[in-house]
Tab-separated table of C-alpha atoms and ligand atoms in Angstrom:
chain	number	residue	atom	x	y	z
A	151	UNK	CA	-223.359	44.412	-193.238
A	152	UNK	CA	-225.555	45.295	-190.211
A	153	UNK	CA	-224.821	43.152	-186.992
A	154	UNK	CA	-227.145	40.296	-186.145
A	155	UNK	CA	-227.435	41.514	-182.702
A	156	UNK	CA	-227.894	45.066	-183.796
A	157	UNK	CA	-230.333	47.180	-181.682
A	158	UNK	CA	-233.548	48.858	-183.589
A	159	UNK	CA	-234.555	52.405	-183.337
A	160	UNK	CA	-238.239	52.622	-185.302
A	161	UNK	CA	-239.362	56.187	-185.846
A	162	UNK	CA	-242.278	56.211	-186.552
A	163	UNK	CA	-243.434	58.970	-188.549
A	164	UNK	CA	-247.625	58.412	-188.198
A	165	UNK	CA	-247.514	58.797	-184.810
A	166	UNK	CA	-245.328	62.270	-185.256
A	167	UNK	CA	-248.493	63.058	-187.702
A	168	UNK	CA	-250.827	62.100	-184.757
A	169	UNK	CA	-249.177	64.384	-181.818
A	170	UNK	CA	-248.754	67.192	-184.739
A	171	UNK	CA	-252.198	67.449	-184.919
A	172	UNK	CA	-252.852	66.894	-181.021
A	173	UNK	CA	-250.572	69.923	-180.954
A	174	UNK	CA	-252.346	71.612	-183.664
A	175	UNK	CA	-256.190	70.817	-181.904
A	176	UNK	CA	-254.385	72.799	-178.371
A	177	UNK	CA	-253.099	75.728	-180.516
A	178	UNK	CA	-256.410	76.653	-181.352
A	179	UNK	CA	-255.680	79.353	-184.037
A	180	UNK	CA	-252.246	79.321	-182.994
A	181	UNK	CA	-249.516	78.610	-186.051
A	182	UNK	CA	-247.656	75.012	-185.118
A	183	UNK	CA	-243.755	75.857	-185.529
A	184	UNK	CA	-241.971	72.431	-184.803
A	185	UNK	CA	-238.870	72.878	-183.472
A	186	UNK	CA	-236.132	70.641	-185.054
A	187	UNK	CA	-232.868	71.510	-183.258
A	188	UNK	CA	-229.980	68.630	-182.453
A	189	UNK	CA	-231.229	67.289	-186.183
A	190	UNK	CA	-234.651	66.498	-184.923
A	191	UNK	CA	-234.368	65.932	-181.052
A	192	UNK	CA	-231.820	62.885	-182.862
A	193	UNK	CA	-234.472	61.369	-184.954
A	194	UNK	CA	-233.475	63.104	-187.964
A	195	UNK	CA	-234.354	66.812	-189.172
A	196	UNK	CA	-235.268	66.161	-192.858
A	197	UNK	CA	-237.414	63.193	-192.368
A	198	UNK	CA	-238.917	64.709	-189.624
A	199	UNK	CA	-239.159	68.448	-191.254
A	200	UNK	CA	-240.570	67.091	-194.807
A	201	UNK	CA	-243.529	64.721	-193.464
A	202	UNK	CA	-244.505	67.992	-190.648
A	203	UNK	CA	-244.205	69.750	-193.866
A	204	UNK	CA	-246.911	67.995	-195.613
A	205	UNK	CA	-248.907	68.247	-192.189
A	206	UNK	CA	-248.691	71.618	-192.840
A	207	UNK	CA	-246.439	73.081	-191.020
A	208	UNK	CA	-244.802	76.268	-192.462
A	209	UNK	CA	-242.227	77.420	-189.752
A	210	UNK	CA	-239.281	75.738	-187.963
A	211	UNK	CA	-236.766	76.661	-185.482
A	212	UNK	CA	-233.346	75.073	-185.276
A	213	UNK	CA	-230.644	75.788	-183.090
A	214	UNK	CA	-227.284	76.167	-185.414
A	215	UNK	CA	-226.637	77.656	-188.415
A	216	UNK	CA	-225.805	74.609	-190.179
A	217	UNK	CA	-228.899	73.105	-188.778
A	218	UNK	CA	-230.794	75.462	-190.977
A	219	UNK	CA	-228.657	74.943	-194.056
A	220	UNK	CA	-229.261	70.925	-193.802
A	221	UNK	CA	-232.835	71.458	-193.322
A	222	UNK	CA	-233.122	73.953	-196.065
A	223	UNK	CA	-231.380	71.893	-198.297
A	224	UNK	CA	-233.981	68.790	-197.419
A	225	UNK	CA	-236.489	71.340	-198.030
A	226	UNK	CA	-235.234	72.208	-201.503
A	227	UNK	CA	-236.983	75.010	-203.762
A	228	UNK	CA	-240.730	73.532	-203.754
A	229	UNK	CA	-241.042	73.724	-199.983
A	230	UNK	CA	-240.567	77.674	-198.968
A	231	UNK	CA	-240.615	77.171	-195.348
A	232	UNK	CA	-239.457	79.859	-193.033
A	233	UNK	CA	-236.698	78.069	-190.556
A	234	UNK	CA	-235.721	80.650	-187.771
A	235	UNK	CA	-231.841	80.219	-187.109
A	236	UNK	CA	-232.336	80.295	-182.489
A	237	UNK	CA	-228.284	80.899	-182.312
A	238	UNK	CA	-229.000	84.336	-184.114
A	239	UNK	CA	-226.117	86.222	-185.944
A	240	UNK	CA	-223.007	86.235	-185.421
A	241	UNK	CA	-220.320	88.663	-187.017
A	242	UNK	CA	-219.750	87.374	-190.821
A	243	UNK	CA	-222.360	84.700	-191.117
A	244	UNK	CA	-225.221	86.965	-193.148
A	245	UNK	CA	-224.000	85.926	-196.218
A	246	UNK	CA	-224.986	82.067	-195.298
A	247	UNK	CA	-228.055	83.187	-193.610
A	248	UNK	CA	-228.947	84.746	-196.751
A	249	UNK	CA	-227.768	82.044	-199.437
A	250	UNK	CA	-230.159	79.600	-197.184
A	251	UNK	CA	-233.223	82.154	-196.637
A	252	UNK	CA	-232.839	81.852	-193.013
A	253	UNK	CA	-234.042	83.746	-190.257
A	254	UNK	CA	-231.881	84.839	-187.231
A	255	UNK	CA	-233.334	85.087	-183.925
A	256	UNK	CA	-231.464	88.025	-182.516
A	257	UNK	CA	-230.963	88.099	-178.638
A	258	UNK	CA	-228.753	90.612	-177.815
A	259	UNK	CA	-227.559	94.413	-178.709
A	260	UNK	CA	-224.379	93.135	-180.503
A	261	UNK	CA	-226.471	90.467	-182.751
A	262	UNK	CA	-229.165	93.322	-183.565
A	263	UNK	CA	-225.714	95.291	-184.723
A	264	UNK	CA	-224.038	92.788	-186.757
A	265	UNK	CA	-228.160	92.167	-188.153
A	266	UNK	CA	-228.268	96.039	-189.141
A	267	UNK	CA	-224.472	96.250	-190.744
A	268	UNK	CA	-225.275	93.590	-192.861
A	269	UNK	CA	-228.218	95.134	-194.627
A	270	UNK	CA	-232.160	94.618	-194.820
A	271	UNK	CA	-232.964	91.106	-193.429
A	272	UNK	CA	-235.945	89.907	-192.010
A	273	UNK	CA	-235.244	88.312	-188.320
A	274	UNK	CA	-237.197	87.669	-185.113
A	275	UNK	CA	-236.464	89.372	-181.791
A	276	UNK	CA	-235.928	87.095	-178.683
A	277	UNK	CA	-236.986	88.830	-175.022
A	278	UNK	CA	-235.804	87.504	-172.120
A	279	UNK	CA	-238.944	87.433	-170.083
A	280	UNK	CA	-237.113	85.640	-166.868
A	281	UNK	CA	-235.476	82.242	-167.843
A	282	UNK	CA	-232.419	84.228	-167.347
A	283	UNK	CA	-230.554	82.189	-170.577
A	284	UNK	CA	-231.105	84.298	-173.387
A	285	UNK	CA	-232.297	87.249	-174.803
A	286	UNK	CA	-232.673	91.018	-174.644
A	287	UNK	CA	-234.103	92.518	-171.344
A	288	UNK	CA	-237.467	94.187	-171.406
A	289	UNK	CA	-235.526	97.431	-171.078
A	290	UNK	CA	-233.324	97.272	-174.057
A	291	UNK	CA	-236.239	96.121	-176.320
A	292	UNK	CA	-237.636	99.165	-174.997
A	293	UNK	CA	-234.613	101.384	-175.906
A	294	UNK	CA	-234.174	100.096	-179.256
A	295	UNK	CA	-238.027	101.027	-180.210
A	296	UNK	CA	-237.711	104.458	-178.854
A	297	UNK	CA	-235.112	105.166	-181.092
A	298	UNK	CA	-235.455	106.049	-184.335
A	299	UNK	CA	-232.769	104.116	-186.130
A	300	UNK	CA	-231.544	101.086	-183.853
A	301	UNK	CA	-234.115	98.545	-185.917
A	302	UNK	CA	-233.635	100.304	-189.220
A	303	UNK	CA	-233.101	97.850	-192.062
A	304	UNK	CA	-234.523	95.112	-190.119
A	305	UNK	CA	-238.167	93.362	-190.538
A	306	UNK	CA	-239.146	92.308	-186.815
A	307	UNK	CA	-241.569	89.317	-187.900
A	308	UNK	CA	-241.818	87.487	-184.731
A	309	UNK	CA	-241.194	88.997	-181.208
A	310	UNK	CA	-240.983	85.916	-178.919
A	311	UNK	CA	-239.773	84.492	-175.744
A	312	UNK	CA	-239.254	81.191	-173.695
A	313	UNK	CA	-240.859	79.965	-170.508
A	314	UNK	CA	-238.081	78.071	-167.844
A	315	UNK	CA	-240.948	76.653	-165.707
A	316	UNK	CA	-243.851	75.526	-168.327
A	317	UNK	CA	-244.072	72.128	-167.363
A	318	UNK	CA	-244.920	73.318	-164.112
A	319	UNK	CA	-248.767	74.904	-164.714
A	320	UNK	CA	-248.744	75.844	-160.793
A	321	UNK	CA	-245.658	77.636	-160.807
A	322	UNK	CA	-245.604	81.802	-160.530
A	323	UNK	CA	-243.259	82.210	-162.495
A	324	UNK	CA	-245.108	81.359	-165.904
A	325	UNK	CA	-247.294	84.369	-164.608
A	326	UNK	CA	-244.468	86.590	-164.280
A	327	UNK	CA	-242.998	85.636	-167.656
A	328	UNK	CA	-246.422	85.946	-169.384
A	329	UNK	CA	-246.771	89.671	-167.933
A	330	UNK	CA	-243.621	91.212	-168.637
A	331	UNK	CA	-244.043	89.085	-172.083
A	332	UNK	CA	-247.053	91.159	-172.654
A	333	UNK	CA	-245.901	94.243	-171.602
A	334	UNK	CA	-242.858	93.810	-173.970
A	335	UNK	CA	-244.752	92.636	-177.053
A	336	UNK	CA	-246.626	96.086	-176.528
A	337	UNK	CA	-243.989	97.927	-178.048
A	338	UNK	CA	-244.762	95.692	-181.092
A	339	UNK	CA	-248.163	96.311	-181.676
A	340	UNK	CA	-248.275	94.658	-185.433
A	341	UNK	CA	-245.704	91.971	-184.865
A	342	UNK	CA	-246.880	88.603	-184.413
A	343	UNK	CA	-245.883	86.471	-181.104
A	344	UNK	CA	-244.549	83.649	-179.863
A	345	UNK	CA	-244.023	82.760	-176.028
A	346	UNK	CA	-244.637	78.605	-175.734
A	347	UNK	CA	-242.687	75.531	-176.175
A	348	UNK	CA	-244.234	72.199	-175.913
A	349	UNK	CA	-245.336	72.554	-172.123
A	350	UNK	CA	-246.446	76.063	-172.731
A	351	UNK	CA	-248.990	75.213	-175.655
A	352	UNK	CA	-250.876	73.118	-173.034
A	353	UNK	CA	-251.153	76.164	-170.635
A	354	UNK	CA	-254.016	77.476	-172.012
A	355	UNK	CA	-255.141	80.114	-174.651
A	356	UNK	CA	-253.373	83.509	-172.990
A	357	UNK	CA	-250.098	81.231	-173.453
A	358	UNK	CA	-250.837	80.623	-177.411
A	359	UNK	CA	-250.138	84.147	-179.132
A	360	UNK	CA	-249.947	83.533	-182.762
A	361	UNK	CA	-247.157	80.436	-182.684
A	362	UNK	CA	-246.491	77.809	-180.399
A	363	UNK	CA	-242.874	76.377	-180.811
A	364	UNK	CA	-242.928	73.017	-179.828
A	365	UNK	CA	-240.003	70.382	-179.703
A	366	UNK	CA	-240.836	67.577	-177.407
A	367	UNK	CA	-244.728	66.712	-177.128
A	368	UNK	CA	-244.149	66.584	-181.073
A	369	UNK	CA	-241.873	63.258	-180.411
A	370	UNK	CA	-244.169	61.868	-177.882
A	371	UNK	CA	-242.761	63.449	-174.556
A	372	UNK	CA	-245.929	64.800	-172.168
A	373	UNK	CA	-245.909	68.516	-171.626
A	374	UNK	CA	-245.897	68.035	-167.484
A	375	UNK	CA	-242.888	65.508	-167.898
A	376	UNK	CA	-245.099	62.549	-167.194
A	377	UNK	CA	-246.378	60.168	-170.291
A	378	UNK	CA	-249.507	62.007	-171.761
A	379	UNK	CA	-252.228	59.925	-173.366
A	380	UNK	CA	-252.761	61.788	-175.750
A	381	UNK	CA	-249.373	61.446	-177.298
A	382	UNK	CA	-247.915	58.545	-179.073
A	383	UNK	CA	-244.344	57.308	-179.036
A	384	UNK	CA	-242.138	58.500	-182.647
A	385	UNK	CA	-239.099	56.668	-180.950
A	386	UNK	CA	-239.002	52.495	-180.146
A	387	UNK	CA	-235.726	51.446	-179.290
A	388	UNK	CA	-235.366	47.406	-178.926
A	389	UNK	CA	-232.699	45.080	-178.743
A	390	UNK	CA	-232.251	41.013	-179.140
A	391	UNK	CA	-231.850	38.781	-175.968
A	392	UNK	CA	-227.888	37.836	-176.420
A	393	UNK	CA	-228.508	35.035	-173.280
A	394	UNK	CA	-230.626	34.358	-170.086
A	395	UNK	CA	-229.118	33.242	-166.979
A	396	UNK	CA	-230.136	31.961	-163.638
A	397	UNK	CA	-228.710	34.423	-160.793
A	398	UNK	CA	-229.106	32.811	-157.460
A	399	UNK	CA	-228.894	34.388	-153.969
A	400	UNK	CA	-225.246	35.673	-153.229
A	401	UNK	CA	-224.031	36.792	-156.246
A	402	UNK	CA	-224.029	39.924	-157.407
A	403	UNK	CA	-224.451	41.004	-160.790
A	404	UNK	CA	-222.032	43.794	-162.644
A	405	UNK	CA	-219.014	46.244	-161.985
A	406	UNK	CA	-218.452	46.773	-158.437
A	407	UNK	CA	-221.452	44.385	-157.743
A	408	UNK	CA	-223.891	46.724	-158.120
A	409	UNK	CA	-226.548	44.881	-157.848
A	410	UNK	CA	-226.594	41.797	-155.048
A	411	UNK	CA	-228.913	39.045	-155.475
A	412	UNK	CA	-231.188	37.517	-152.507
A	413	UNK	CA	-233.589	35.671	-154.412
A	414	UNK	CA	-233.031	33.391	-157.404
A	415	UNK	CA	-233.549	35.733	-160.004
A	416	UNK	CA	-234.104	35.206	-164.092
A	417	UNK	CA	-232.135	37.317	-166.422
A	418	UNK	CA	-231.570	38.721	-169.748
A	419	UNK	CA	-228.729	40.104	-171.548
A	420	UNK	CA	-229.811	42.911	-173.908
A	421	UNK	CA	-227.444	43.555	-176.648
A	422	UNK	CA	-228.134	47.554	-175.912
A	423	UNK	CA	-226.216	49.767	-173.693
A	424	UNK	CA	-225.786	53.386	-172.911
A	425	UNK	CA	-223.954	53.100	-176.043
A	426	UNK	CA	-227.321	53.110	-177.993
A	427	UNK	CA	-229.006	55.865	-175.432
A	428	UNK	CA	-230.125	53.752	-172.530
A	429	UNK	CA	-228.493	55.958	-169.793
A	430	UNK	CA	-226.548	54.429	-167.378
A	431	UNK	CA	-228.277	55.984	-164.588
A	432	UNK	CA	-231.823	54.176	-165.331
A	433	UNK	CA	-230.290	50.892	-163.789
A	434	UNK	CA	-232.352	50.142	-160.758
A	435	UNK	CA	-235.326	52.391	-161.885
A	436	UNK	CA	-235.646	51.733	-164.892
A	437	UNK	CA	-238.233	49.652	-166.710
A	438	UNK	CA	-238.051	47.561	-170.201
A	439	UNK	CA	-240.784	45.320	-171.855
A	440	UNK	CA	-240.605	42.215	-172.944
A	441	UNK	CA	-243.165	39.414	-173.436
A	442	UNK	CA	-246.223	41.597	-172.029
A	443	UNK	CA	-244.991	42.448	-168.856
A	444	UNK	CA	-242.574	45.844	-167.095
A	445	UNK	CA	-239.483	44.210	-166.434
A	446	UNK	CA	-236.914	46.022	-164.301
A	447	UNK	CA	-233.599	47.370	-165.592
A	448	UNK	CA	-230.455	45.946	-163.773
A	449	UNK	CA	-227.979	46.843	-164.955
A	450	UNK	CA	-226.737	49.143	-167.866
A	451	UNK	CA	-223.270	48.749	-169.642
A	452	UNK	CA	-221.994	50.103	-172.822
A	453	UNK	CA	-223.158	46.976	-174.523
A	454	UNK	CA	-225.447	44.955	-172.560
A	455	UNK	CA	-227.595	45.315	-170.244
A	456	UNK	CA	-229.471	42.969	-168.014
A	457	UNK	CA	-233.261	42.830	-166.946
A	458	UNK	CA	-235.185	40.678	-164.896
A	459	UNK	CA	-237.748	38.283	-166.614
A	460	UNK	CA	-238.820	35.677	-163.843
A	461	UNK	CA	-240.605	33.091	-165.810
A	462	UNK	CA	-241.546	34.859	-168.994
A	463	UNK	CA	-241.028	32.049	-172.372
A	464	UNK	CA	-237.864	33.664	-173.921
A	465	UNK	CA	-234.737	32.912	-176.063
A	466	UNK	CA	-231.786	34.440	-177.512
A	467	UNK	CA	-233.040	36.908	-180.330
A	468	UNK	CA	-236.468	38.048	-178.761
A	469	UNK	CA	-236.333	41.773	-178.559
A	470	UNK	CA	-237.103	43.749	-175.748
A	471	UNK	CA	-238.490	47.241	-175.553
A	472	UNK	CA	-236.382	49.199	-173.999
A	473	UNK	CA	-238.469	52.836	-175.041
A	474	UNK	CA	-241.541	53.280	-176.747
A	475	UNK	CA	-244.812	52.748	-176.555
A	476	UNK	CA	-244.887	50.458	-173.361
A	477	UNK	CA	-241.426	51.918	-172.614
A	478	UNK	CA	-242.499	55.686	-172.014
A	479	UNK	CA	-240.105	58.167	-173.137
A	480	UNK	CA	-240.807	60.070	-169.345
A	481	UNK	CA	-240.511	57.451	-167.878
A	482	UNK	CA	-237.026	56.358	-168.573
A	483	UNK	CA	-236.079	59.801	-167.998
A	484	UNK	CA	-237.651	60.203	-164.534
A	485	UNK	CA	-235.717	56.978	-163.812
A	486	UNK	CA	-232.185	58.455	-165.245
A	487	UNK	CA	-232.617	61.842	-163.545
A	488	UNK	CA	-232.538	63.439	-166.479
A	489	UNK	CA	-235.092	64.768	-169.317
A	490	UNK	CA	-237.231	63.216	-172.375
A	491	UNK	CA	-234.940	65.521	-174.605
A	492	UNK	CA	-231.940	64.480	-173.480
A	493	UNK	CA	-233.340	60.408	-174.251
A	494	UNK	CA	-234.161	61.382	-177.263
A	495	UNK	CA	-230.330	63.286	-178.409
A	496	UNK	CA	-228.629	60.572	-177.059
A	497	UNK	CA	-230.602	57.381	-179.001
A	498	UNK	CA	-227.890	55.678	-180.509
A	499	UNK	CA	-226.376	56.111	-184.204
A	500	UNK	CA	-225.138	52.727	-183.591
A	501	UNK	CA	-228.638	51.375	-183.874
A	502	UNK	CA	-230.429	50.298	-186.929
A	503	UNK	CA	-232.634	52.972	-188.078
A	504	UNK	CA	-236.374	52.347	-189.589
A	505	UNK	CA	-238.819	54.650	-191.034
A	506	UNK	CA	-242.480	53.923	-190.374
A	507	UNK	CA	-244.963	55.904	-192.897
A	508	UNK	CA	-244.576	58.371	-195.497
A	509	UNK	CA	-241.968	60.865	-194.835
B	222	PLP	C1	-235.923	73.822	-177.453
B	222	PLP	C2	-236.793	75.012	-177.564
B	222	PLP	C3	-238.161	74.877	-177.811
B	222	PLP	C4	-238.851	73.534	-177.819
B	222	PLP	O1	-238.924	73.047	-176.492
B	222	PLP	P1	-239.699	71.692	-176.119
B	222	PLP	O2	-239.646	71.633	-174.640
B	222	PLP	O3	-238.910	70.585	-176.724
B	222	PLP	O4	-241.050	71.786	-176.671
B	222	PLP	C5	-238.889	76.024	-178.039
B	222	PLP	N1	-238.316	77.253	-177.996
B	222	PLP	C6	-237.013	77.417	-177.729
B	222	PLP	C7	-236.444	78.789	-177.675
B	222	PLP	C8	-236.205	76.312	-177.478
B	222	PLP	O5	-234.900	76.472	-177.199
């Protein structure tokens, strides 16, 4: 049995339809590969994968192995998507890649080796273009072309690479990644392309290539880190009212009296905590909604936490918004220091889950 005071996590799968095809409208020509790594950015890889699917999207990316088996295996035989493995190959794992039809993205010299002993596979070839995380440099790609046998056996489908500073349309550095990206993707003059995540697909056309990998802006998080109108909210996470109190001036209000009080002040206790994803670090901050209005965050605990609702009507069992559509995903991560992504990995499994629209 579920708990009365359970919190609700609502993905909506319409408005993942809507910023699909938001996405799809920047792309241009540009094939839309979602990216479903961390099972879906947390709101679940097969729902997720199957209704993009019938959206028509062909290609995915996950990050682990055993993210591509699970998604394969939600895919099933009717739906012959290709799902790029971003982890690439490690020594002994061909066998799975192959009894899945998955396709390794191969960053370095040993995964290109343990790609080639294992026989004729089709994979993708990552370039580090100046993130400085992953991938082969400019010069080895170089290498391996000249010589004659270094790429034998394997189909190069995709050559592709990952901007660190997209969100950030002013900064040099996407310039600098985009040239040496260029130069690189010379040496593959019939392989298709891929350079952009979500914040790169709004950079404009020399950023498209032929696919655009996004993750975020798919779930509603704006490509410059700020809430973008254009995008709706997948995720809604609410929670019921467990009790409202009366703080007056001179107390203070949670652990190590973290907040003080100096004006009488109306509260809630939420029946959500960083337990369910609200990060701790949004108290002060952050913002919830309840009863048409922002309300600030107090307070966050593992359980509860506590907003301010001055004289708003309420009662025990009203839920509050504590992300979502008047709760914006960049918002609450501005106020916890952190990203949208992270939000969205750490939304509670504790919560009770709900499905809006066709998956
Ligand atoms: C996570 C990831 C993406 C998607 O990034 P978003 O910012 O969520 O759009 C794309 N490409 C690679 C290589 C990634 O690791």
């Amino acid at each position: 049995m579920g708990d009365p005071a359970a919190a609700r996590l609502t993905i909506d799968l319409d408005a993942l339809a809507h910023n699909h095809a938001v996405l799809r409208a920047e792309a241009k020509g540009a094939d839309v590969a979602p990216v479903l790594k961390s099972d879906g950015y947390g709101l679940g890889a097969a729902p997720v994968g199957l209704r993009l699917w019938a959206e028509g999207a062909r290609s995915f990316f996950v990050a682990r192995l055993s993210e591509g088996e699970a998604l394969r295996a939600a895919f099933g035989p009717d739906r012959p998507a290709t799902i790029y493995v971003l982890d690439g190959l490690t020594e002994g794992a061909a066998p799975r890649f192959a009894a899945a039809n998955l396709t390794p993205v191969l960053s370095s010299l040993p995964q290109i080796g343990a790609a080639q002993a294992a026989g004729p596979m089709s994979v993708a070839l990552n370039i580090d273009t100046g993130m400085g995380r992953q991938g082969l440099a400019p010069d080895e790609a170089r290498a391996l072309v000249q010589s004659t046998d270094r790429l034998r056996g394997l189909n190069v489908g995709l050559v592709m690479s990952h901007l660190g500073s997209g969100a950030e349309p002013e900064n040099p550095r996407n310039t600098r990644q985009l040239t040496t990206f260029l130069e690189t993707k010379a040496l593959f003059p019939k392989t298709r392309a891929s350079l952009s995540a979500s914040a790169g697909t709004f950079l404009g056309p020399d950023y498209r290539f032929d696919l655009v990998r996004p993750g975020i802006s798919l779930f509603g998080g704006g490509p410059r880190e700020t809430p973008d109108p254009r995008l709706k909210a997948v995720a809604t996470l609410s929670a019921p009212i467990l009790d409202i109190r009366t703080l007056r001036p001179g107390d203070a209000l949670g652990y190590g009296e973290s907040v003080r009080i100096d004006a009488t002040t109306r509260v809630a206790v939420v029946a959500a905590g960083y337990t369910d994803g609200v990060i701790r670090a949004a108290k002060g901050a952050g913002r919830a909604w309840f009863a048409g209005a922002v309300r600030r965050l107090l307070i966050v605990n593992m359980d509860m936490l506590v907003i301010e609702i001055d004289d708003a009507d309420a009662a025990p069992g009203d839920h509050v918004e504590l992300l979502g559509e008047n709760a914006p995903l960049d918002d609450l991560a501005a106020a916890a220091g952190t990203v949208a992504h992270e939000i969205l990995v750490r939304l509670s499994r504790r919560a009770e889950r709900i499905y809006l629209g066709e998956a």
